[in-house]
PDB file of C-alpha atoms in Angstrom:
ATOM      1  CA  ARG K 237      -7.705   1.301   9.350  1.00  0.00           C
ATOM      2  CA  ASN K 238      -8.337   0.985   5.600  1.00  0.00           C
ATOM      3  CA  SER K 239     -12.110   0.848   5.943  1.00  0.00           C
ATOM      4  CA  GLN K 240     -14.464   3.538   4.811  1.00  0.00           C
ATOM      5  CA  VAL K 241     -18.086   3.741   5.913  1.00  0.00           C
ATOM      6  CA  LEU K 242     -20.481   5.353   3.454  1.00  0.00           C
ATOM      7  CA  TYR K 243     -23.885   6.225   4.865  1.00  0.00           C
ATOM      8  CA  GLY K 244     -26.981   7.034   2.847  1.00  0.00           C
ATOM      9  CA  VAL K 245     -30.631   7.663   3.616  1.00  0.00           C
ATOM     10  CA  GLY K 246     -33.403   6.540   1.344  1.00  0.00           C
ATOM     11  CA  GLU K 247     -35.028   3.439  -0.022  1.00  0.00           C
ATOM     12  CA  GLY K 248     -33.201   1.145  -2.411  1.00  0.00           C
ATOM     13  CA  PRO K 249     -31.094   2.468  -5.254  1.00  0.00           C
ATOM     14  CA  GLU K 250     -32.785   5.895  -5.176  1.00  0.00           C
ATOM     15  CA  MET K 251     -30.599   6.905  -2.210  1.00  0.00           C
ATOM     16  CA  PHE K 252     -27.592   7.062  -4.550  1.00  0.00           C
ATOM     17  CA  HIS K 253     -29.267   9.906  -6.481  1.00  0.00           C
ATOM     18  CA  ARG K 254     -30.132  12.101  -3.502  1.00  0.00           C
ATOM     19  CA  PRO K 255     -28.186  15.249  -2.613  1.00  0.00           C
ATOM     20  CA  GLY K 256     -25.021  14.662  -0.606  1.00  0.00           C
ATOM     21  CA  GLY K 257     -22.874  12.851  -3.135  1.00  0.00           C
ATOM     22  CA  LEU K 258     -23.369   9.263  -1.974  1.00  0.00           C
ATOM     23  CA  GLY K 259     -23.431   8.004  -5.568  1.00  0.00           C
ATOM     24  CA  ASP K 260     -20.200   9.835  -6.410  1.00  0.00           C
ATOM     25  CA  ASN K 261     -18.535   8.586  -3.212  1.00  0.00           C
ATOM     26  CA  VAL K 262     -19.538   4.979  -3.906  1.00  0.00           C
ATOM     27  CA  ALA K 263     -18.318   5.232  -7.516  1.00  0.00           C
ATOM     28  CA  LYS K 264     -14.991   6.669  -6.312  1.00  0.00           C
ATOM     29  CA  TRP K 265     -14.631   3.911  -3.690  1.00  0.00           C
ATOM     30  CA  LEU K 266     -15.378   1.212  -6.282  1.00  0.00           C
ATOM     31  CA  GLN K 267     -12.857   2.700  -8.705  1.00  0.00           C
ATOM     32  CA  GLU K 268     -10.136   2.835  -6.036  1.00  0.00           C
ATOM     33  CA  ASN K 269     -10.803  -0.737  -4.945  1.00  0.00           C
ATOM     34  CA  LEU K 270     -11.478  -2.429  -8.270  1.00  0.00           C
ATOM     35  CA  ASN K 271      -8.912  -0.765 -10.508  1.00  0.00           C
ATOM     36  CA  GLY K 272      -5.676  -2.607 -10.201  1.00  0.00           C
ATOM     37  CA  ILE K 273      -6.884  -5.868  -8.660  1.00  0.00           C
ATOM     38  CA  GLY K 274      -6.067  -7.626 -11.902  1.00  0.00           C
ATOM     39  CA  MET K 275      -7.226 -10.835 -13.499  1.00  0.00           C
ATOM     40  CA  GLN K 276      -7.335 -14.171 -11.734  1.00  0.00           C
ATOM     41  CA  THR K 277      -6.765 -17.453 -13.610  1.00  0.00           C
ATOM     42  CA  GLU K 278      -6.765 -21.025 -12.344  1.00  0.00           C
ATOM     43  CA  ILE K 279      -3.614 -22.857 -13.479  1.00  0.00           C
ATOM     44  CA  SER K 280      -2.549 -26.519 -13.685  1.00  0.00           C
ATOM     45  CA  PHE K 281       1.099 -27.481 -14.049  1.00  0.00           C
ATOM     46  CA  LYS K 282       3.383 -30.402 -13.260  1.00  0.00           C
ATOM     47  CA  SER K 283       6.254 -30.812 -10.850  1.00  0.00           C
ATOM     48  CA  GLN K 284       9.567 -32.318 -11.988  1.00  0.00           C
ATOM     49  CA  ASP K 285       8.395 -35.829 -11.074  1.00  0.00           C
ATOM     50  CA  GLY K 286       5.068 -35.441 -12.903  1.00  0.00           C
ATOM     51  CA  THR K 287       2.912 -34.588  -9.885  1.00  0.00           C
ATOM     52  CA  ASN K 288      -0.094 -32.488 -10.896  1.00  0.00           C
ATOM     53  CA  LEU K 289      -0.252 -29.158  -9.118  1.00  0.00           C
ATOM     54  CA  ARG K 290      -2.885 -26.438  -9.171  1.00  0.00           C
ATOM     55  CA  GLY K 291      -2.712 -22.759  -8.405  1.00  0.00           C
ATOM     56  CA  THR K 292      -4.036 -19.293  -9.111  1.00  0.00           C
ATOM     57  CA  LEU K 293      -2.287 -16.644 -11.201  1.00  0.00           C
ATOM     58  CA  TYR K 294      -3.069 -12.993 -10.495  1.00  0.00           C
ATOM     59  CA  MET K 295      -2.029 -10.606 -13.291  1.00  0.00           C
ATOM     60  CA  PRO K 296      -2.202  -6.811 -13.037  1.00  0.00           C
ATOM     61  CA  ASP K 297      -4.591  -4.912 -15.281  1.00  0.00           C
ATOM     62  CA  GLY K 298      -3.421  -2.920 -18.261  1.00  0.00           C
ATOM     63  CA  ILE K 299      -0.166  -4.635 -19.152  1.00  0.00           C
ATOM     64  CA  LYS K 300       0.864  -3.017 -22.416  1.00  0.00           C
ATOM     65  CA  PRO K 301       1.418  -5.367 -25.367  1.00  0.00           C
ATOM     66  CA  GLY K 302       5.003  -6.580 -25.399  1.00  0.00           C
ATOM     67  CA  SER K 303       5.753  -5.491 -21.841  1.00  0.00           C
ATOM     68  CA  LYS K 304       6.440  -7.835 -18.938  1.00  0.00           C
ATOM     69  CA  VAL K 305       5.939  -7.638 -15.179  1.00  0.00           C
ATOM     70  CA  PRO K 306       7.839  -9.205 -12.296  1.00  0.00           C
ATOM     71  CA  VAL K 307       6.203 -12.161 -10.557  1.00  0.00           C
ATOM     72  CA  VAL K 308       6.012 -13.251  -6.942  1.00  0.00           C
ATOM     73  CA  VAL K 309       5.590 -16.995  -6.308  1.00  0.00           C
ATOM     74  CA  MET K 310       4.022 -17.698  -2.913  1.00  0.00           C
ATOM     75  CA  ALA K 311       4.453 -21.108  -1.270  1.00  0.00           C
ATOM     76  CA  HIS K 312       2.138 -21.690   1.671  1.00  0.00           C
ATOM     77  CA  GLY K 313       3.124 -23.235   5.007  1.00  0.00           C
ATOM     78  CA  ARG K 314       3.144 -27.020   5.335  1.00  0.00           C
ATOM     79  CA  ASN K 315      -0.206 -27.345   7.105  1.00  0.00           C
ATOM     80  CA  HIS K 316      -1.896 -24.650   5.054  1.00  0.00           C
ATOM     81  CA  SER K 317      -3.013 -24.036   1.459  1.00  0.00           C
ATOM     82  CA  GLN K 318      -2.888 -21.302  -1.171  1.00  0.00           C
ATOM     83  CA  GLU K 319      -5.958 -19.733   0.449  1.00  0.00           C
ATOM     84  CA  SER K 320      -3.884 -18.932   3.559  1.00  0.00           C
ATOM     85  CA  TRP K 321      -2.357 -15.963   1.714  1.00  0.00           C
ATOM     86  CA  LEU K 322      -5.808 -14.332   1.929  1.00  0.00           C
ATOM     87  CA  THR K 323      -5.686 -10.810   0.445  1.00  0.00           C
ATOM     88  CA  LEU K 324      -1.900 -10.513   0.016  1.00  0.00           C
ATOM     89  CA  PRO K 325      -1.881 -11.564  -3.680  1.00  0.00           C
ATOM     90  CA  ARG K 326      -4.357  -8.807  -4.612  1.00  0.00           C
ATOM     91  CA  GLU K 327      -2.381  -6.208  -2.643  1.00  0.00           C
ATOM     92  CA  VAL K 328       0.818  -7.185  -4.477  1.00  0.00           C
ATOM     93  CA  VAL K 329      -0.959  -7.072  -7.862  1.00  0.00           C
ATOM     94  CA  LYS K 330      -1.990  -3.472  -7.110  1.00  0.00           C
ATOM     95  CA  LYS K 331       1.767  -2.722  -7.113  1.00  0.00           C
ATOM     96  CA  ARG K 332       1.949  -3.911 -10.771  1.00  0.00           C
ATOM     97  CA  MET K 333       3.433  -7.365 -10.105  1.00  0.00           C
ATOM     98  CA  ALA K 334       2.011 -10.755 -11.026  1.00  0.00           C
ATOM     99  CA  VAL K 335       1.429 -13.239  -8.193  1.00  0.00           C
ATOM    100  CA  PHE K 336       1.250 -17.011  -8.350  1.00  0.00           C
ATOM    101  CA  VAL K 337      -0.111 -18.973  -5.395  1.00  0.00           C
ATOM    102  CA  PHE K 338      -0.478 -22.733  -5.551  1.00  0.00           C
ATOM    103  CA  ASP K 339      -1.116 -25.803  -3.453  1.00  0.00           C
ATOM    104  CA  LEU K 340       1.920 -27.978  -2.809  1.00  0.00           C
ATOM    105  CA  ARG K 341       1.604 -31.723  -3.423  1.00  0.00           C
ATOM    106  CA  GLY K 342      -0.818 -33.433  -1.090  1.00  0.00           C
ATOM    107  CA  VAL K 343      -2.734 -30.230  -0.333  1.00  0.00           C
ATOM    108  CA  ARG K 344      -6.306 -29.399  -1.375  1.00  0.00           C
ATOM    109  CA  LYS K 345      -6.347 -28.677  -5.130  1.00  0.00           C
ATOM    110  CA  SER K 346      -3.020 -30.494  -5.605  1.00  0.00           C
ATOM    111  CA  TYR K 347      -4.135 -33.625  -3.776  1.00  0.00           C
ATOM    112  CA  THR K 348      -3.839 -36.722  -5.945  1.00  0.00           C
ATOM    113  CA  GLU K 349      -5.665 -39.895  -4.924  1.00  0.00           C
ATOM    114  CA  GLY K 350      -3.181 -42.567  -3.898  1.00  0.00           C
ATOM    115  CA  LYS K 351      -0.225 -40.161  -3.476  1.00  0.00           C
ATOM    116  CA  GLY K 352      -1.096 -39.086   0.044  1.00  0.00           C
ATOM    117  CA  GLU K 353      -2.415 -36.032   1.813  1.00  0.00           C
ATOM    118  CA  VAL K 354      -0.413 -33.667   4.007  1.00  0.00           C
ATOM    119  CA  GLY K 355      -1.110 -34.331   7.656  1.00  0.00           C
ATOM    120  CA  VAL K 356      -2.790 -37.646   6.887  1.00  0.00           C
ATOM    121  CA  ASP K 357      -0.727 -40.099   4.869  1.00  0.00           C
ATOM    122  CA  LEU K 358       1.789 -38.188   2.712  1.00  0.00           C
ATOM    123  CA  SER K 359       5.094 -40.034   3.043  1.00  0.00           C
ATOM    124  CA  GLY K 360       8.203 -38.254   4.275  1.00  0.00           C
ATOM    125  CA  GLU K 361       9.780 -38.887   0.882  1.00  0.00           C
ATOM    126  CA  GLU K 362       6.906 -37.150  -0.926  1.00  0.00           C
ATOM    127  CA  ASN K 363       6.840 -34.364   1.650  1.00  0.00           C
ATOM    128  CA  ASN K 364      10.527 -33.679   1.010  1.00  0.00           C
ATOM    129  CA  LYS K 365       9.797 -33.046  -2.682  1.00  0.00           C
ATOM    130  CA  ALA K 366       8.047 -29.756  -1.932  1.00  0.00           C
ATOM    131  CA  TRP K 367      11.115 -27.894  -3.259  1.00  0.00           C
ATOM    132  CA  GLN K 368      10.425 -29.490  -6.648  1.00  0.00           C
ATOM    133  CA  ASP K 369       6.918 -28.051  -6.571  1.00  0.00           C
ATOM    134  CA  ILE K 370       8.270 -24.567  -5.866  1.00  0.00           C
ATOM    135  CA  LYS K 371      10.891 -24.948  -8.602  1.00  0.00           C
ATOM    136  CA  ALA K 372       8.158 -26.070 -11.018  1.00  0.00           C
ATOM    137  CA  ALA K 373       6.112 -22.976 -10.121  1.00  0.00           C
ATOM    138  CA  VAL K 374       9.137 -20.760 -10.828  1.00  0.00           C
ATOM    139  CA  ASN K 375       9.754 -22.501 -14.156  1.00  0.00           C
ATOM    140  CA  PHE K 376       6.100 -22.266 -15.124  1.00  0.00           C
ATOM    141  CA  MET K 377       5.945 -18.557 -14.314  1.00  0.00           C
ATOM    142  CA  ALA K 378       9.212 -17.901 -16.178  1.00  0.00           C
ATOM    143  CA  SER K 379       7.603 -19.420 -19.284  1.00  0.00           C
ATOM    144  CA  GLN K 380       4.680 -16.972 -19.286  1.00  0.00           C
ATOM    145  CA  THR K 381       4.884 -14.363 -22.050  1.00  0.00           C
ATOM    146  CA  ARG K 382       3.756 -11.442 -19.853  1.00  0.00           C
ATOM    147  CA  VAL K 383       6.166 -12.278 -17.003  1.00  0.00           C
ATOM    148  CA  ASP K 384       9.731 -10.974 -16.745  1.00  0.00           C
ATOM    149  CA  ALA K 385      11.628 -14.228 -16.128  1.00  0.00           C
ATOM    150  CA  SER K 386      14.622 -12.299 -14.794  1.00  0.00           C
ATOM    151  CA  ARG K 387      12.558 -10.799 -11.941  1.00  0.00           C
ATOM    152  CA  ILE K 388      11.016 -13.572  -9.867  1.00  0.00           C
ATOM    153  CA  GLY K 389      10.486 -13.249  -6.139  1.00  0.00           C
ATOM    154  CA  LEU K 390       9.709 -16.065  -3.719  1.00  0.00           C
ATOM    155  CA  VAL K 391       7.657 -15.845  -0.542  1.00  0.00           C
ATOM    156  CA  SER K 392       7.101 -18.804   1.768  1.00  0.00           C
ATOM    157  CA  ALA K 393       5.968 -19.551   5.275  1.00  0.00           C
ATOM    158  CA  THR K 394       6.896 -21.821   8.163  1.00  0.00           C
ATOM    159  CA  ALA K 395       8.165 -25.337   7.394  1.00  0.00           C
ATOM    160  CA  VAL K 396       8.311 -24.621   3.660  1.00  0.00           C
ATOM    161  CA  ASN K 397      11.059 -21.986   3.978  1.00  0.00           C
ATOM    162  CA  ASN K 398      13.820 -24.585   3.621  1.00  0.00           C
ATOM    163  CA  HIS K 399      12.136 -25.932   0.464  1.00  0.00           C
ATOM    164  CA  MET K 400      11.977 -22.379  -0.941  1.00  0.00           C
ATOM    165  CA  VAL K 401      15.703 -21.861  -0.390  1.00  0.00           C
ATOM    166  CA  ARG K 402      16.502 -25.237  -1.954  1.00  0.00           C
ATOM    167  CA  ALA K 403      14.373 -24.400  -5.006  1.00  0.00           C
ATOM    168  CA  ALA K 404      16.175 -21.051  -5.422  1.00  0.00           C
ATOM    169  CA  ILE K 405      19.752 -22.299  -5.112  1.00  0.00           C
ATOM    170  CA  GLY K 406      21.631 -21.531  -8.329  1.00  0.00           C
ATOM    171  CA  ASP K 407      18.614 -19.911 -10.013  1.00  0.00           C
ATOM    172  CA  SER K 408      19.633 -16.417 -11.156  1.00  0.00           C
ATOM    173  CA  ARG K 409      16.012 -15.610 -12.063  1.00  0.00           C
ATOM    174  CA  VAL K 410      15.070 -15.574  -8.381  1.00  0.00           C
ATOM    175  CA  LYS K 411      15.862 -12.227  -6.786  1.00  0.00           C
ATOM    176  CA  PRO K 412      14.245 -11.543  -3.420  1.00  0.00           C
ATOM    177  CA  MET K 413      13.188 -14.298  -1.044  1.00  0.00           C
ATOM    178  CA  VAL K 414      10.894 -13.590   1.882  1.00  0.00           C
TER     179      VAL K 414
END
């Protein structure tokens, strides 16, 4: 539905300079699809119990100096990873909000040797600390200078929903939860 097919005739880059406007159409398409996708930064932070966690912060382009944007923290499902959000972070960033996706303890980039891996040998006790990971992500995002700490949204999936709610209890910074 959101696809656009651009067709040109010619050989190599010269086809963009032929009559018919292919070059202009490609430039317009690139502008529409590249403007607003923001900057992507790999982040490391720690959970309350010292567990190392890793994630990706997406910030919108063109934030004026001194201004702040709301942030959406996305917690993946229990048998998934931050990559399971696919293109959603970039779509949200186009709406002028920051997005933070991360791997919960025991998952891909947040796997720590000897602490266990989800679906393999992560103990029930460690698994039940996922809410601490989400809370740590909220705290980390609230500490960022370009993020409005009073406007934090949470999004989670499947078996992590209960951890998201637990992390948000009593936290006035968290507004919507999905």
